[in-house]
Amino acid sequence: MSAAERFAALGGERRVELLRRLVQAGRLEAIPDVVPPRDPARPVRLSPAQEDLWVYESLYPDTAALNLCCSYHFDTPVDPADLEAALTIVQDHHDILRARITGEVGDLRMEFPPVGPFRLERLDLRGTGVTRRAAMNAFSRRTFDLDGGRLIRGRLITVDDTRSTLVLALHHIVTDWWSFDVLHGEFTEAYRAVRDRVPPERRRPAIQYADFACHQRELEAAGVFDAQLAWWREYLADPPRPLTVGSATPGGDFGIEQIAFHVDAATEAAVRALARERGATVYGVLMTAFAVFAHRLTGEPDLITGTPTANRSAKGLDRVIGYVMNSIPIRWRFDAGTTFAGLLARFTADFPRVLAHADVPVGRIVQSLDPERVAGRSPLFQWVFMHLPRQESVARLREIAEPERVHTGGEHDLIGIVRDADDGFEASLEVRTDLYAPEVVRAWAEAFTTLLGSLVAEPDASVELAALIPPNTWHQTTTPP
């Protein structure tokens, strides 16, 4: 039996005591990277990160900002009963998809009652004049009831005699974007098994989200998170003000808009070549370009962007659906002599240290720093960047349906997403429309592609000289390019 297995086999109180000793000895690196099974006799508290989402939802209850949604587009007739049976299989494999939240502030818990077969809502658009997109958006923006309500729902939208769309909406408190990779893979296998009338291959994962949540509370009780906060306080000392792009703020109603755009194959090749040349990653090049983009649009010389981390290195967590990920803040500083190559080198050197402290839930970092807050906006960082490599589960899913991300959530002002594709990158800027007008953000999408190409073509030039926005759109930014 390995050390990690022996640790997992200990009782909860003994594990906390051992963790506390490691903290006191300054040996955080010796903490086993394992998720022990929970004590089934004990209640399951929300994880610290889930609790942060619960607080956010209580402050902004009617926005659907924490809804995460995806859709599967079918171009051949489907049997709704087969879809429901497949989703029931997935639901039975993952307790978190049956979770309901109970309790009071300070003692919020998850319960996992039996819910029976998964039932889809049905909507037939034939003869209604309603578009598929409008129906999808309306469904994705319905709020969830965190006070004991179901936290996943699905709707089958019939478009015509052959085409239909399955839309799934989950509250962020029970999922994250890495979980959708698990969901895509399991749904694909379950649907094929049901459709072909054969037994499904996958079985219930040994680790459930409740195990992860309970272990997070053990780490918290032992002081593991507190021991890492000193590093974050130094790294983020005197945090900068929230990011704002002057006249681009329309002040309308809350909403989410996705502005999709394409980065051509030549620019993608240049990104990958620069990453190899500078000993960086493709993610590092794209992330650094996004930071320059934020700097050039806002004019801020000191800024923080967020980036999600999977937080799934422990054995078995790669098969778990639930809010496992963590969002971490990255600090960027600019001056007149800052070059893209220099900024990339700094990020490449600093990022391993950031990741070494990435276990701390971002809410604990915010509480420790107490940064400037603006009502209705995420504290510490407002802009987030994600790079999504190719997902094997999506490739398998495309054999039966075309997946689409419908709604990412709105707890942040702007989320930049770049996905690996067959011919370049597919990208999007997802923004809150009460803060940024979509027509302005469309110009930003063009600006990002222009900037990215300029930065990777001349990485040793000042970032202030990199091409950004055509002159006829200068008035839409606070700082000319």
Short mmCIF file of C-alpha atoms in Angstrom, two decimals:
data_model
loop_
_atom_site.label_atom_id
_atom_site.label_comp_id
_atom_site.label_asym_id
_atom_site.label_seq_id
_atom_site.Cartn_x
_atom_site.Cartn_y
_atom_site.Cartn_z
CA MET A 1 0.00 0.00 0.00
CA SER A 2 1.38 3.40 -1.00
CA ALA A 3 1.69 6.37 1.37
CA ALA A 4 -1.26 8.03 -0.36
CA GLU A 5 -3.38 4.89 0.06
CA ARG A 6 -2.44 4.64 3.75
CA PHE A 7 -3.37 8.30 4.21
CA ALA A 8 -6.72 7.77 2.49
CA ALA A 9 -7.45 4.77 4.72
CA LEU A 10 -7.14 6.84 7.91
CA GLY A 11 -10.23 8.19 9.63
CA GLY A 12 -11.12 11.82 9.02
CA GLU A 13 -9.92 13.10 12.41
CA ARG A 14 -6.59 11.29 12.09
CA ARG A 15 -6.11 12.71 8.61
CA VAL A 16 -6.73 16.25 9.86
CA GLU A 17 -4.23 15.74 12.68
CA LEU A 18 -1.59 14.46 10.26
CA LEU A 19 -2.24 17.36 7.91
CA ARG A 20 -1.94 19.80 10.81
CA ARG A 21 1.46 18.36 11.73
CA LEU A 22 2.69 18.74 8.17
CA VAL A 23 1.52 22.36 8.15
CA GLN A 24 3.28 23.08 11.44
CA ALA A 25 6.47 21.50 10.09
CA GLY A 26 6.28 23.58 6.93
CA ARG A 27 6.06 20.45 4.78
CA LEU A 28 3.09 21.24 2.56
CA GLU A 29 4.78 19.45 -0.33
CA ALA A 30 4.45 16.19 1.64
CA ILE A 31 0.64 16.33 1.73
CA PRO A 32 -0.61 13.30 -0.23
CA ASP A 33 -2.29 14.17 -3.52
CA VAL A 34 -5.30 11.95 -2.95
CA VAL A 35 -9.03 12.29 -2.31
CA PRO A 36 -10.00 9.94 0.54
CA PRO A 37 -13.47 8.38 0.67
CA ARG A 38 -15.81 10.30 2.95
CA ASP A 39 -17.46 8.93 6.04
CA PRO A 40 -20.99 8.12 4.76
CA ALA A 41 -22.40 8.62 8.25
CA ARG A 42 -21.41 12.30 8.32
CA PRO A 43 -23.23 15.16 6.59
CA VAL A 44 -21.62 16.66 3.50
CA ARG A 45 -20.91 20.36 3.81
CA LEU A 46 -20.47 22.47 0.71
CA SER A 47 -16.84 22.80 -0.29
CA PRO A 48 -15.31 26.23 0.45
CA ALA A 49 -15.49 27.09 -3.26
CA GLN A 50 -19.14 26.02 -3.45
CA GLU A 51 -19.88 28.18 -0.43
CA ASP A 52 -18.38 31.18 -2.23
CA LEU A 53 -20.74 30.58 -5.16
CA TRP A 54 -23.68 30.26 -2.79
CA VAL A 55 -22.82 33.68 -1.31
CA TYR A 56 -22.53 35.20 -4.79
CA GLU A 57 -25.89 33.76 -5.79
CA SER A 58 -27.52 35.13 -2.64
CA LEU A 59 -26.22 38.61 -3.50
CA TYR A 60 -27.35 38.44 -7.15
CA PRO A 61 -30.21 35.93 -7.18
CA ASP A 62 -32.04 36.82 -10.38
CA THR A 63 -29.25 37.04 -12.96
CA ALA A 64 -28.54 33.39 -13.92
CA ALA A 65 -24.89 34.48 -13.76
CA LEU A 66 -23.86 31.06 -12.45
CA ASN A 67 -25.69 28.97 -15.04
CA LEU A 68 -23.42 26.79 -17.17
CA CYS A 69 -25.09 25.37 -20.26
CA CYS A 70 -24.30 23.26 -23.28
CA SER A 71 -26.30 21.94 -26.20
CA TYR A 72 -26.20 18.94 -28.49
CA HIS A 73 -27.53 19.52 -32.02
CA PHE A 74 -28.94 16.44 -33.77
CA ASP A 75 -29.44 16.39 -37.54
CA THR A 76 -31.24 13.05 -37.57
CA PRO A 77 -34.41 12.06 -35.70
CA VAL A 78 -33.90 11.10 -32.05
CA ASP A 79 -36.11 9.26 -29.59
CA PRO A 80 -36.65 11.47 -26.50
CA ALA A 81 -36.92 8.35 -24.36
CA ASP A 82 -33.41 7.31 -25.43
CA LEU A 83 -32.03 10.71 -24.45
CA GLU A 84 -33.73 10.54 -21.06
CA ALA A 85 -32.46 7.01 -20.48
CA ALA A 86 -28.90 8.07 -21.33
CA LEU A 87 -29.08 11.07 -19.00
CA THR A 88 -30.49 8.83 -16.26
CA ILE A 89 -27.42 6.60 -16.57
CA VAL A 90 -25.11 9.60 -16.23
CA GLN A 91 -27.16 10.93 -13.32
CA ASP A 92 -26.91 7.58 -11.54
CA HIS A 93 -23.12 7.59 -11.94
CA HIS A 94 -22.68 11.03 -10.35
CA ASP A 95 -24.39 11.86 -7.06
CA ILE A 96 -23.75 15.58 -7.56
CA LEU A 97 -26.33 15.61 -10.38
CA ARG A 98 -28.96 14.70 -7.77
CA ALA A 99 -27.68 17.18 -5.17
CA ARG A 100 -29.92 19.55 -3.25
CA ILE A 101 -28.61 22.20 -0.88
CA THR A 102 -29.99 22.42 2.63
CA GLY A 103 -29.04 24.06 5.92
CA GLU A 104 -28.23 27.56 7.02
CA VAL A 105 -25.38 30.00 6.42
CA GLY A 106 -22.30 28.56 8.09
CA ASP A 107 -23.64 25.01 7.85
CA LEU A 108 -24.74 24.58 4.25
CA ARG A 109 -24.96 20.95 3.23
CA MET A 110 -25.57 18.74 0.23
CA GLU A 111 -28.06 15.91 0.22
CA PHE A 112 -28.44 13.37 -2.58
CA PRO A 113 -32.01 12.05 -2.56
CA PRO A 114 -33.24 9.61 -5.21
CA VAL A 115 -34.88 11.52 -8.04
CA GLY A 116 -36.05 8.82 -10.43
CA PRO A 117 -35.50 8.89 -14.19
CA PHE A 118 -34.19 12.09 -15.78
CA ARG A 119 -37.08 13.90 -17.45
CA LEU A 120 -36.65 16.40 -20.26
CA GLU A 121 -38.78 19.43 -20.88
CA ARG A 122 -40.14 19.43 -24.44
CA LEU A 123 -40.52 22.36 -26.83
CA ASP A 124 -41.69 22.00 -30.43
CA LEU A 125 -40.80 25.05 -32.52
CA ARG A 126 -42.66 23.95 -35.65
CA GLY A 127 -45.18 26.62 -36.59
CA THR A 128 -44.31 28.92 -33.66
CA GLY A 129 -42.00 31.39 -35.38
CA VAL A 130 -39.56 31.06 -32.47
CA THR A 131 -35.95 30.45 -33.50
CA ARG A 132 -33.84 27.69 -32.02
CA ARG A 133 -31.34 30.27 -30.74
CA ALA A 134 -34.03 32.24 -28.94
CA ALA A 135 -35.39 29.07 -27.33
CA MET A 136 -31.91 28.01 -26.22
CA ASN A 137 -31.11 31.41 -24.75
CA ALA A 138 -34.42 31.63 -22.88
CA PHE A 139 -33.83 28.20 -21.35
CA SER A 140 -30.23 28.95 -20.37
CA ARG A 141 -31.21 32.16 -18.56
CA ARG A 142 -33.75 30.63 -16.20
CA THR A 143 -32.53 30.75 -12.63
CA PHE A 144 -32.12 27.83 -10.25
CA ASP A 145 -33.43 27.54 -6.71
CA LEU A 146 -30.47 26.95 -4.38
CA ASP A 147 -32.80 26.45 -1.45
CA GLY A 148 -33.41 22.75 -1.92
CA GLY A 149 -34.14 22.87 -5.66
CA ARG A 150 -32.85 20.65 -8.46
CA LEU A 151 -29.59 21.99 -9.92
CA ILE A 152 -29.68 20.45 -13.40
CA ARG A 153 -32.38 20.57 -16.05
CA GLY A 154 -32.69 19.61 -19.69
CA ARG A 155 -34.90 20.57 -22.61
CA LEU A 156 -35.36 18.89 -25.98
CA ILE A 157 -36.14 21.46 -28.67
CA THR A 158 -37.70 20.10 -31.85
CA VAL A 159 -36.76 22.28 -34.82
CA ASP A 160 -38.33 20.32 -37.68
CA ASP A 161 -39.00 16.71 -38.67
CA THR A 162 -35.32 15.75 -38.55
CA ARG A 163 -33.46 18.36 -36.49
CA SER A 164 -33.56 18.81 -32.73
CA THR A 165 -31.40 20.21 -29.94
CA LEU A 166 -30.84 18.94 -26.42
CA VAL A 167 -29.95 21.78 -24.03
CA LEU A 168 -28.57 21.06 -20.58
CA ALA A 169 -28.33 23.72 -17.88
CA LEU A 170 -26.43 23.17 -14.64
CA HIS A 171 -25.74 25.52 -11.79
CA HIS A 172 -22.02 26.22 -11.41
CA ILE A 173 -22.21 24.94 -7.83
CA VAL A 174 -22.47 21.37 -9.18
CA THR A 175 -20.17 21.58 -12.20
CA ASP A 176 -17.23 23.24 -13.91
CA TRP A 177 -15.93 23.27 -17.48
CA TRP A 178 -13.71 20.21 -16.98
CA SER A 179 -16.83 18.41 -15.79
CA PHE A 180 -18.42 19.00 -19.18
CA ASP A 181 -15.65 16.91 -20.73
CA VAL A 182 -16.70 14.08 -18.41
CA LEU A 183 -20.37 14.72 -19.18
CA HIS A 184 -19.81 14.71 -22.95
CA GLY A 185 -17.94 11.41 -22.81
CA GLU A 186 -20.40 9.63 -20.53
CA PHE A 187 -23.46 10.92 -22.35
CA THR A 188 -22.04 9.76 -25.69
CA GLU A 189 -21.36 6.25 -24.41
CA ALA A 190 -24.67 6.00 -22.56
CA TYR A 191 -26.71 7.26 -25.53
CA ARG A 192 -25.06 4.82 -27.91
CA ALA A 193 -25.68 1.96 -25.50
CA VAL A 194 -29.35 2.88 -25.07
CA ARG A 195 -29.88 3.49 -28.78
CA ASP A 196 -28.17 0.22 -29.76
CA ARG A 197 -29.80 -1.69 -26.88
CA VAL A 198 -26.49 -2.86 -25.37
CA PRO A 199 -25.22 -2.51 -21.76
CA PRO A 200 -23.29 0.71 -21.08
CA GLU A 201 -19.54 0.24 -20.63
CA ARG A 202 -18.81 2.86 -17.98
CA ARG A 203 -19.42 2.26 -14.33
CA ARG A 204 -19.95 4.57 -11.39
CA PRO A 205 -16.66 6.33 -10.49
CA ALA A 206 -15.09 5.30 -7.20
CA ILE A 207 -14.61 8.96 -6.22
CA GLN A 208 -17.68 11.18 -5.98
CA TYR A 209 -17.78 14.96 -5.63
CA ALA A 210 -18.91 14.58 -2.02
CA ASP A 211 -15.56 12.91 -1.25
CA PHE A 212 -13.74 15.89 -2.73
CA ALA A 213 -15.88 18.42 -0.83
CA CYS A 214 -15.30 16.65 2.49
CA HIS A 215 -11.54 16.48 1.90
CA GLN A 216 -11.50 20.20 1.09
CA ARG A 217 -13.01 20.79 4.52
CA GLU A 218 -10.31 18.59 6.07
CA LEU A 219 -7.60 20.65 4.37
CA GLU A 220 -9.27 23.82 5.60
CA ALA A 221 -9.57 22.53 9.18
CA ALA A 222 -5.89 21.55 9.23
CA GLY A 223 -4.80 25.04 8.16
CA VAL A 224 -3.47 24.00 4.75
CA PHE A 225 -5.17 26.89 2.94
CA ASP A 226 -4.16 29.44 5.58
CA ALA A 227 -0.54 28.31 5.28
CA GLN A 228 -0.52 29.26 1.60
CA LEU A 229 -2.20 32.64 2.00
CA ALA A 230 1.01 34.42 3.03
CA TRP A 231 2.42 33.80 -0.44
CA TRP A 232 -0.71 35.22 -2.08
CA ARG A 233 -0.66 38.30 0.17
CA GLU A 234 2.88 39.06 -0.97
CA TYR A 235 2.23 38.28 -4.64
CA LEU A 236 -0.93 40.42 -4.75
CA ALA A 237 0.05 43.12 -2.25
CA ASP A 238 -1.71 46.43 -2.87
CA PRO A 239 -3.95 44.98 -5.60
CA PRO A 240 -4.82 47.26 -8.53
CA ARG A 241 -8.25 48.69 -9.16
CA PRO A 242 -10.90 46.79 -11.15
CA LEU A 243 -10.52 46.76 -14.94
CA THR A 244 -12.74 49.16 -16.84
CA VAL A 245 -12.79 50.25 -20.48
CA GLY A 246 -14.10 53.79 -20.23
CA SER A 247 -16.74 54.67 -22.82
CA ALA A 248 -17.45 51.01 -23.67
CA THR A 249 -19.77 50.72 -20.66
CA PRO A 250 -23.43 50.96 -21.79
CA GLY A 251 -25.10 50.42 -18.41
CA GLY A 252 -27.99 48.31 -19.73
CA ASP A 253 -29.67 45.23 -18.27
CA PHE A 254 -27.68 42.19 -17.19
CA GLY A 255 -27.08 39.69 -19.98
CA ILE A 256 -24.40 37.51 -21.55
CA GLU A 257 -23.26 37.80 -25.15
CA GLN A 258 -20.81 35.52 -26.94
CA ILE A 259 -18.76 37.11 -29.70
CA ALA A 260 -17.19 34.29 -31.69
CA PHE A 261 -14.22 34.82 -33.99
CA HIS A 262 -11.49 32.88 -35.78
CA VAL A 263 -7.71 33.11 -35.52
CA ASP A 264 -6.17 31.96 -38.79
CA ALA A 265 -3.80 29.02 -39.22
CA ALA A 266 -0.79 31.25 -39.93
CA THR A 267 -1.17 33.05 -36.61
CA GLU A 268 -1.72 29.75 -34.81
CA ALA A 269 1.49 28.37 -36.33
CA ALA A 270 3.37 31.50 -35.25
CA VAL A 271 2.01 31.11 -31.69
CA ARG A 272 3.20 27.51 -31.53
CA ALA A 273 6.58 28.36 -33.05
CA LEU A 274 7.15 31.15 -30.52
CA ALA A 275 6.19 28.84 -27.66
CA ARG A 276 8.79 26.28 -28.79
CA GLU A 277 11.44 28.94 -29.36
CA ARG A 278 10.99 30.56 -25.94
CA GLY A 279 10.51 27.41 -23.87
CA ALA A 280 6.90 28.34 -23.15
CA THR A 281 3.52 26.71 -23.74
CA VAL A 282 0.84 27.64 -26.24
CA TYR A 283 -1.33 28.53 -23.26
CA GLY A 284 1.43 30.79 -21.93
CA VAL A 285 1.72 32.68 -25.21
CA LEU A 286 -2.05 33.13 -25.49
CA MET A 287 -2.45 34.07 -21.83
CA THR A 288 0.29 36.69 -22.08
CA ALA A 289 -1.26 38.10 -25.24
CA PHE A 290 -4.60 38.36 -23.42
CA ALA A 291 -2.89 40.32 -20.63
CA VAL A 292 -1.40 42.72 -23.18
CA PHE A 293 -4.86 43.01 -24.72
CA ALA A 294 -6.33 43.97 -21.33
CA HIS A 295 -3.53 46.46 -20.74
CA ARG A 296 -3.92 48.12 -24.12
CA LEU A 297 -7.71 48.43 -23.83
CA THR A 298 -7.76 49.72 -20.26
CA GLY A 299 -4.47 51.61 -20.13
CA GLU A 300 -3.74 50.05 -16.73
CA PRO A 301 -0.01 49.50 -16.01
CA ASP A 302 -0.79 47.09 -13.15
CA LEU A 303 -3.61 44.58 -13.56
CA ILE A 304 -4.84 41.15 -12.54
CA THR A 305 -6.46 38.59 -14.81
CA GLY A 306 -7.95 35.29 -13.75
CA THR A 307 -7.44 31.85 -15.19
CA PRO A 308 -9.11 28.56 -14.22
CA THR A 309 -7.09 25.53 -13.19
CA ALA A 310 -8.49 22.00 -13.37
CA ASN A 311 -7.36 21.08 -9.82
CA ARG A 312 -7.73 17.40 -10.81
CA SER A 313 -4.26 15.92 -10.31
CA ALA A 314 -5.42 13.44 -7.63
CA LYS A 315 -6.10 9.94 -8.92
CA GLY A 316 -9.71 9.51 -10.01
CA LEU A 317 -10.66 13.20 -10.03
CA ASP A 318 -10.49 13.25 -13.83
CA ARG A 319 -13.77 11.28 -13.87
CA VAL A 320 -15.62 13.46 -11.35
CA ILE A 321 -18.43 15.85 -12.23
CA GLY A 322 -18.57 18.78 -9.82
CA TYR A 323 -17.11 22.17 -8.95
CA VAL A 324 -13.50 21.00 -8.61
CA MET A 325 -11.70 23.74 -10.56
CA ASN A 326 -10.21 26.81 -8.98
CA SER A 327 -9.72 30.26 -10.47
CA ILE A 328 -6.36 31.82 -9.79
CA PRO A 329 -5.27 35.45 -10.15
CA ILE A 330 -2.27 36.36 -12.32
CA ARG A 331 -0.63 39.76 -11.84
CA TRP A 332 0.83 41.72 -14.72
CA ARG A 333 2.92 44.91 -14.66
CA PHE A 334 3.79 47.05 -17.65
CA ASP A 335 6.11 49.97 -18.33
CA ALA A 336 7.28 51.77 -21.45
CA GLY A 337 9.98 49.17 -22.12
CA THR A 338 7.89 46.03 -21.63
CA THR A 339 8.28 43.58 -24.51
CA PHE A 340 6.11 40.59 -25.25
CA ALA A 341 9.11 38.27 -25.00
CA GLY A 342 10.03 39.70 -21.61
CA LEU A 343 6.48 39.46 -20.32
CA LEU A 344 6.21 35.87 -21.57
CA ALA A 345 9.50 34.93 -19.91
CA ARG A 346 8.32 36.42 -16.63
CA PHE A 347 5.01 34.54 -16.82
CA THR A 348 6.77 31.27 -17.70
CA ALA A 349 9.07 31.66 -14.69
CA ASP A 350 6.36 32.75 -12.24
CA PHE A 351 3.51 30.44 -13.22
CA PRO A 352 4.90 27.28 -11.54
CA ARG A 353 5.03 29.19 -8.25
CA VAL A 354 1.46 30.35 -8.77
CA LEU A 355 0.34 26.78 -9.45
CA ALA A 356 2.14 25.58 -6.32
CA HIS A 357 -0.30 27.71 -4.31
CA ALA A 358 -3.36 27.13 -6.49
CA ASP A 359 -5.11 24.89 -3.96
CA VAL A 360 -6.39 27.89 -2.03
CA PRO A 361 -10.00 28.68 -3.05
CA VAL A 362 -10.03 32.10 -4.67
CA GLY A 363 -12.66 33.25 -2.19
CA ARG A 364 -10.17 32.79 0.64
CA ILE A 365 -7.61 34.87 -1.26
CA VAL A 366 -10.16 37.64 -1.72
CA GLN A 367 -11.08 37.58 1.97
CA SER A 368 -7.42 37.78 2.94
CA LEU A 369 -6.61 40.71 0.63
CA ASP A 370 -9.91 42.60 0.93
CA PRO A 371 -9.40 44.40 -2.42
CA GLU A 372 -11.40 47.34 -3.71
CA ARG A 373 -14.91 46.18 -4.55
CA VAL A 374 -17.46 47.48 -7.02
CA ALA A 375 -21.09 46.47 -6.52
CA GLY A 376 -22.18 43.80 -8.96
CA ARG A 377 -18.66 42.94 -10.11
CA SER A 378 -16.26 40.18 -9.18
CA PRO A 379 -13.57 41.31 -6.73
CA LEU A 380 -9.82 40.97 -7.41
CA PHE A 381 -10.14 40.12 -11.12
CA GLN A 382 -12.88 40.80 -13.64
CA TRP A 383 -11.34 39.44 -16.85
CA VAL A 384 -10.63 35.72 -17.27
CA PHE A 385 -8.75 33.75 -19.92
CA MET A 386 -9.12 30.09 -20.88
CA HIS A 387 -7.27 27.98 -23.45
CA LEU A 388 -9.08 24.76 -24.31
CA PRO A 389 -7.01 22.05 -26.03
CA ARG A 390 -8.75 19.43 -28.13
CA GLN A 391 -11.03 17.23 -26.06
CA GLU A 392 -11.29 13.58 -27.03
CA SER A 393 -14.81 13.41 -25.61
CA VAL A 394 -15.96 16.20 -27.95
CA ALA A 395 -14.55 14.35 -30.95
CA ARG A 396 -16.51 11.23 -29.96
CA LEU A 397 -19.63 13.28 -29.26
CA ARG A 398 -19.52 14.79 -32.76
CA GLU A 399 -20.16 11.31 -34.15
CA ILE A 400 -23.74 11.59 -32.87
CA ALA A 401 -24.35 15.33 -32.36
CA GLU A 402 -22.70 18.73 -32.65
CA PRO A 403 -21.93 20.20 -29.20
CA GLU A 404 -22.08 23.90 -28.45
CA ARG A 405 -21.33 26.03 -25.42
CA VAL A 406 -24.46 28.10 -24.79
CA HIS A 407 -23.77 30.10 -21.65
CA THR A 408 -20.59 30.31 -19.58
CA GLY A 409 -21.86 32.38 -16.69
CA GLY A 410 -21.61 36.02 -15.75
CA GLU A 411 -19.79 36.33 -12.45
CA HIS A 412 -16.92 37.91 -14.43
CA ASP A 413 -17.09 40.87 -16.80
CA LEU A 414 -15.27 39.30 -19.73
CA ILE A 415 -14.04 35.79 -20.48
CA GLY A 416 -11.65 35.21 -23.35
CA ILE A 417 -11.70 31.63 -24.65
CA VAL A 418 -9.38 30.19 -27.28
CA ARG A 419 -9.94 26.62 -28.49
CA ASP A 420 -7.66 24.45 -30.58
CA ALA A 421 -9.28 23.73 -33.95
CA ASP A 422 -8.49 22.07 -37.27
CA ASP A 423 -7.52 25.31 -39.02
CA GLY A 424 -6.23 27.89 -36.55
CA PHE A 425 -8.00 28.71 -33.29
CA GLU A 426 -11.71 29.14 -32.62
CA ALA A 427 -12.19 31.88 -30.05
CA SER A 428 -14.82 33.95 -28.29
CA LEU A 429 -15.18 36.91 -25.98
CA GLU A 430 -18.06 36.33 -23.57
CA VAL A 431 -19.15 39.56 -21.93
CA ARG A 432 -21.74 41.01 -19.62
CA THR A 433 -23.91 43.25 -21.76
CA ASP A 434 -24.72 45.56 -18.85
CA LEU A 435 -21.02 46.47 -18.86
CA TYR A 436 -19.90 46.18 -22.48
CA ALA A 437 -21.95 46.73 -25.63
CA PRO A 438 -21.73 43.74 -28.02
CA GLU A 439 -21.00 45.95 -31.03
CA VAL A 440 -17.93 47.32 -29.23
CA VAL A 441 -16.77 43.84 -28.24
CA ARG A 442 -16.98 42.71 -31.87
CA ALA A 443 -14.34 45.35 -32.61
CA TRP A 444 -12.32 44.01 -29.68
CA ALA A 445 -12.39 40.51 -31.19
CA GLU A 446 -10.81 41.91 -34.35
CA ALA A 447 -8.37 43.83 -32.18
CA PHE A 448 -7.31 40.69 -30.31
CA THR A 449 -6.54 38.80 -33.52
CA THR A 450 -4.59 41.78 -34.86
CA LEU A 451 -2.69 42.18 -31.60
CA LEU A 452 -1.88 38.47 -31.29
CA GLY A 453 -0.43 38.37 -34.79
CA SER A 454 1.63 41.49 -34.14
CA LEU A 455 2.99 40.26 -30.80
CA VAL A 456 4.15 36.86 -32.05
CA ALA A 457 5.65 38.41 -35.20
CA GLU A 458 7.76 40.91 -33.22
CA PRO A 459 8.05 39.57 -29.66
CA ASP A 460 11.07 41.72 -28.80
CA ALA A 461 9.33 45.01 -29.62
CA SER A 462 7.54 47.08 -27.00
CA VAL A 463 3.98 45.89 -26.43
CA GLU A 464 2.91 49.52 -26.76
CA LEU A 465 3.91 49.44 -30.44
CA ALA A 466 2.02 46.27 -31.37
CA ALA A 467 -0.85 46.81 -33.81
CA LEU A 468 -4.22 46.68 -32.09
CA ILE A 469 -7.27 48.49 -33.45
CA PRO A 470 -7.83 50.20 -36.80
CA PRO A 471 -7.79 54.01 -36.48
CA ASN A 472 -11.52 54.32 -37.15
CA THR A 473 -12.25 52.53 -33.85
CA TRP A 474 -9.80 54.37 -31.60
CA HIS A 475 -12.64 56.31 -30.01
CA GLN A 476 -13.95 53.07 -28.47
CA THR A 477 -10.94 52.67 -26.16
CA THR A 478 -9.40 54.79 -23.48
CA THR A 479 -5.93 54.39 -24.97
CA PRO A 480 -5.12 54.71 -28.71
CA PRO A 481 -3.08 51.80 -30.09
#
